[in-house]
Amino acid sequence: MTRGTVLFHREFTFRDGEIGEKYLIILNTPQHDEPYLCCKTTSKCQKHGITTEGCHPHKNIYMLRADHDWFPHDTCIQFHELYEIKMSEFLKAKLQDNTCEIKHCLRDETSRAIRNCIKKSDDVSEYHLELIFKR
């Protein structure tokens, strides 16, 4: 899996301990034993006050219009919380538990726009930026 991969996870564990279905986007292409860095998506953009496509770094969101790049609804890519996931966890979820599957890969242009938006946020750590922007 590489940056821009869209995953559907049937039993994703959120920061608050809740477990549910969630689409995730991989933000990096790990090297060696680095984790995958993922962000969540939501189709409830209006809830966040987002109505225009593009970068909203003050809200830690990048919005995609419906059908622009695979998502059937307007979709907000949220990066206020980034999730580090080890390859072994993905393999277990995919092969053993059958709870995670690859759905799509974003166009390079879309993936780059999301990463550049994340770079404008004050809430993303230097470590996470380093993972996202490694070649």
Short mmCIF file of C-alpha atoms in Angstrom, two decimals:
data_model
loop_
_atom_site.label_atom_id
_atom_site.label_comp_id
_atom_site.label_asym_id
_atom_site.label_seq_id
_atom_site.Cartn_x
_atom_site.Cartn_y
_atom_site.Cartn_z
CA MET A 1 0.00 0.00 0.00
CA THR A 2 1.18 3.48 -0.82
CA ARG A 3 0.16 7.05 -0.02
CA GLY A 4 -3.25 7.89 -1.36
CA THR A 5 -4.70 4.42 -0.78
CA VAL A 6 -8.30 4.52 0.45
CA LEU A 7 -9.21 1.77 2.90
CA PHE A 8 -12.53 0.69 4.34
CA HIS A 9 -12.15 -0.62 7.90
CA ARG A 10 -15.17 -2.40 9.37
CA GLU A 11 -13.85 -2.41 12.95
CA PHE A 12 -11.73 0.70 13.26
CA THR A 13 -10.82 1.68 16.82
CA PHE A 14 -11.22 5.41 17.38
CA ARG A 15 -9.23 7.43 19.95
CA ASP A 16 -12.17 7.37 22.38
CA GLY A 17 -12.25 3.55 22.29
CA GLU A 18 -15.36 3.32 20.09
CA ILE A 19 -15.23 0.78 17.27
CA GLY A 20 -16.98 1.31 13.96
CA GLU A 21 -16.82 1.47 10.19
CA LYS A 22 -14.57 4.13 8.72
CA TYR A 23 -12.88 5.06 5.46
CA LEU A 24 -9.19 5.87 5.95
CA ILE A 25 -6.61 7.44 3.66
CA ILE A 26 -2.95 6.49 3.86
CA LEU A 27 -0.79 9.61 3.88
CA ASN A 28 2.67 8.07 3.49
CA THR A 29 4.58 5.23 1.92
CA PRO A 30 6.48 3.72 4.86
CA GLN A 31 10.10 2.72 4.66
CA HIS A 32 11.61 -0.08 6.72
CA ASP A 33 9.64 -0.39 9.98
CA GLU A 34 7.86 2.99 9.84
CA PRO A 35 4.12 2.96 10.51
CA TYR A 36 1.45 3.84 8.01
CA LEU A 37 0.04 7.26 8.81
CA CYS A 38 -3.71 7.44 8.19
CA CYS A 39 -6.49 9.97 8.50
CA LYS A 40 -10.24 9.50 8.75
CA THR A 41 -12.90 10.72 6.36
CA THR A 42 -16.49 11.81 6.87
CA SER A 43 -19.34 12.69 4.56
CA LYS A 44 -20.76 15.01 7.22
CA CYS A 45 -18.91 18.09 5.97
CA GLN A 46 -21.78 20.46 6.77
CA LYS A 47 -21.47 19.44 10.44
CA HIS A 48 -17.98 20.99 10.32
CA GLY A 49 -19.19 24.12 8.51
CA ILE A 50 -17.39 23.12 5.30
CA THR A 51 -19.21 23.77 2.03
CA THR A 52 -16.38 24.50 -0.40
CA GLU A 53 -13.94 22.08 -1.95
CA GLY A 54 -10.29 22.31 -1.04
CA CYS A 55 -8.05 23.06 1.90
CA HIS A 56 -9.37 24.25 5.26
CA PRO A 57 -6.25 24.03 7.47
CA HIS A 58 -7.79 26.04 10.33
CA LYS A 59 -10.32 23.19 10.68
CA ASN A 60 -7.83 20.41 9.81
CA ILE A 61 -9.94 19.34 6.84
CA TYR A 62 -9.54 18.91 3.12
CA MET A 63 -12.86 18.60 1.28
CA LEU A 64 -13.43 16.59 -1.90
CA ARG A 65 -16.56 17.11 -3.98
CA ALA A 66 -18.73 14.06 -4.69
CA ASP A 67 -17.42 11.86 -7.51
CA HIS A 68 -14.28 13.99 -7.90
CA ASP A 69 -11.98 11.21 -6.82
CA TRP A 70 -14.04 8.07 -6.12
CA PHE A 71 -16.07 9.14 -3.04
CA PRO A 72 -19.81 9.19 -3.95
CA HIS A 73 -20.60 12.05 -1.53
CA ASP A 74 -18.86 15.29 -0.58
CA THR A 75 -16.14 14.00 1.73
CA CYS A 76 -14.04 15.72 4.36
CA ILE A 77 -10.59 14.30 4.96
CA GLN A 78 -9.89 14.99 8.61
CA PHE A 79 -6.37 15.40 9.91
CA HIS A 80 -6.97 16.69 13.43
CA GLU A 81 -6.19 13.11 14.50
CA LEU A 82 -3.65 11.06 12.60
CA TYR A 83 -3.37 7.34 13.23
CA GLU A 84 -0.14 5.35 13.11
CA ILE A 85 -0.82 1.78 12.05
CA LYS A 86 1.79 -0.95 11.72
CA MET A 87 1.90 -3.18 8.65
CA SER A 88 1.29 -6.18 10.88
CA GLU A 89 -1.98 -4.64 12.11
CA PHE A 90 -3.15 -4.09 8.52
CA LEU A 91 -2.20 -7.63 7.55
CA LYS A 92 -4.13 -9.05 10.50
CA ALA A 93 -7.17 -6.88 9.71
CA LYS A 94 -7.04 -7.86 6.02
CA LEU A 95 -6.07 -11.52 6.08
CA GLN A 96 -7.10 -12.88 9.45
CA ASP A 97 -10.03 -10.73 10.59
CA ASN A 98 -11.26 -9.69 7.12
CA THR A 99 -12.16 -6.26 8.54
CA CYS A 100 -10.11 -4.02 6.25
CA GLU A 101 -10.03 -3.75 2.46
CA ILE A 102 -8.49 -1.51 -0.16
CA LYS A 103 -11.18 0.42 -2.01
CA HIS A 104 -9.36 2.91 -4.22
CA CYS A 105 -6.20 4.92 -4.72
CA LEU A 106 -6.52 8.70 -4.99
CA ARG A 107 -5.08 10.47 -7.99
CA ASP A 108 -1.56 11.81 -7.35
CA GLU A 109 -2.87 15.37 -7.72
CA THR A 110 -5.48 14.79 -4.99
CA SER A 111 -3.03 13.06 -2.68
CA ARG A 112 -0.53 15.90 -3.11
CA ALA A 113 -3.22 18.56 -2.41
CA ILE A 114 -4.21 16.79 0.81
CA ARG A 115 -0.59 16.55 1.97
CA ASN A 116 0.03 20.22 1.16
CA CYS A 117 -3.06 21.16 3.15
CA ILE A 118 -1.83 19.14 6.12
CA LYS A 119 1.47 21.04 5.94
CA LYS A 120 -0.47 24.30 6.56
CA SER A 121 -1.96 23.04 9.84
CA ASP A 122 -0.47 24.09 13.17
CA ASP A 123 -1.74 20.86 14.77
CA VAL A 124 0.36 18.28 12.92
CA SER A 125 3.61 17.22 14.59
CA GLU A 126 7.01 17.51 12.92
CA TYR A 127 7.37 13.73 13.18
CA HIS A 128 4.13 13.16 11.26
CA LEU A 129 5.11 15.74 8.64
CA GLU A 130 8.42 13.95 8.23
CA LEU A 131 6.60 10.63 7.61
CA ILE A 132 4.22 12.26 5.13
CA PHE A 133 6.87 14.04 3.08
CA LYS A 134 9.59 11.37 2.91
CA ARG A 135 10.27 10.18 -0.62
#
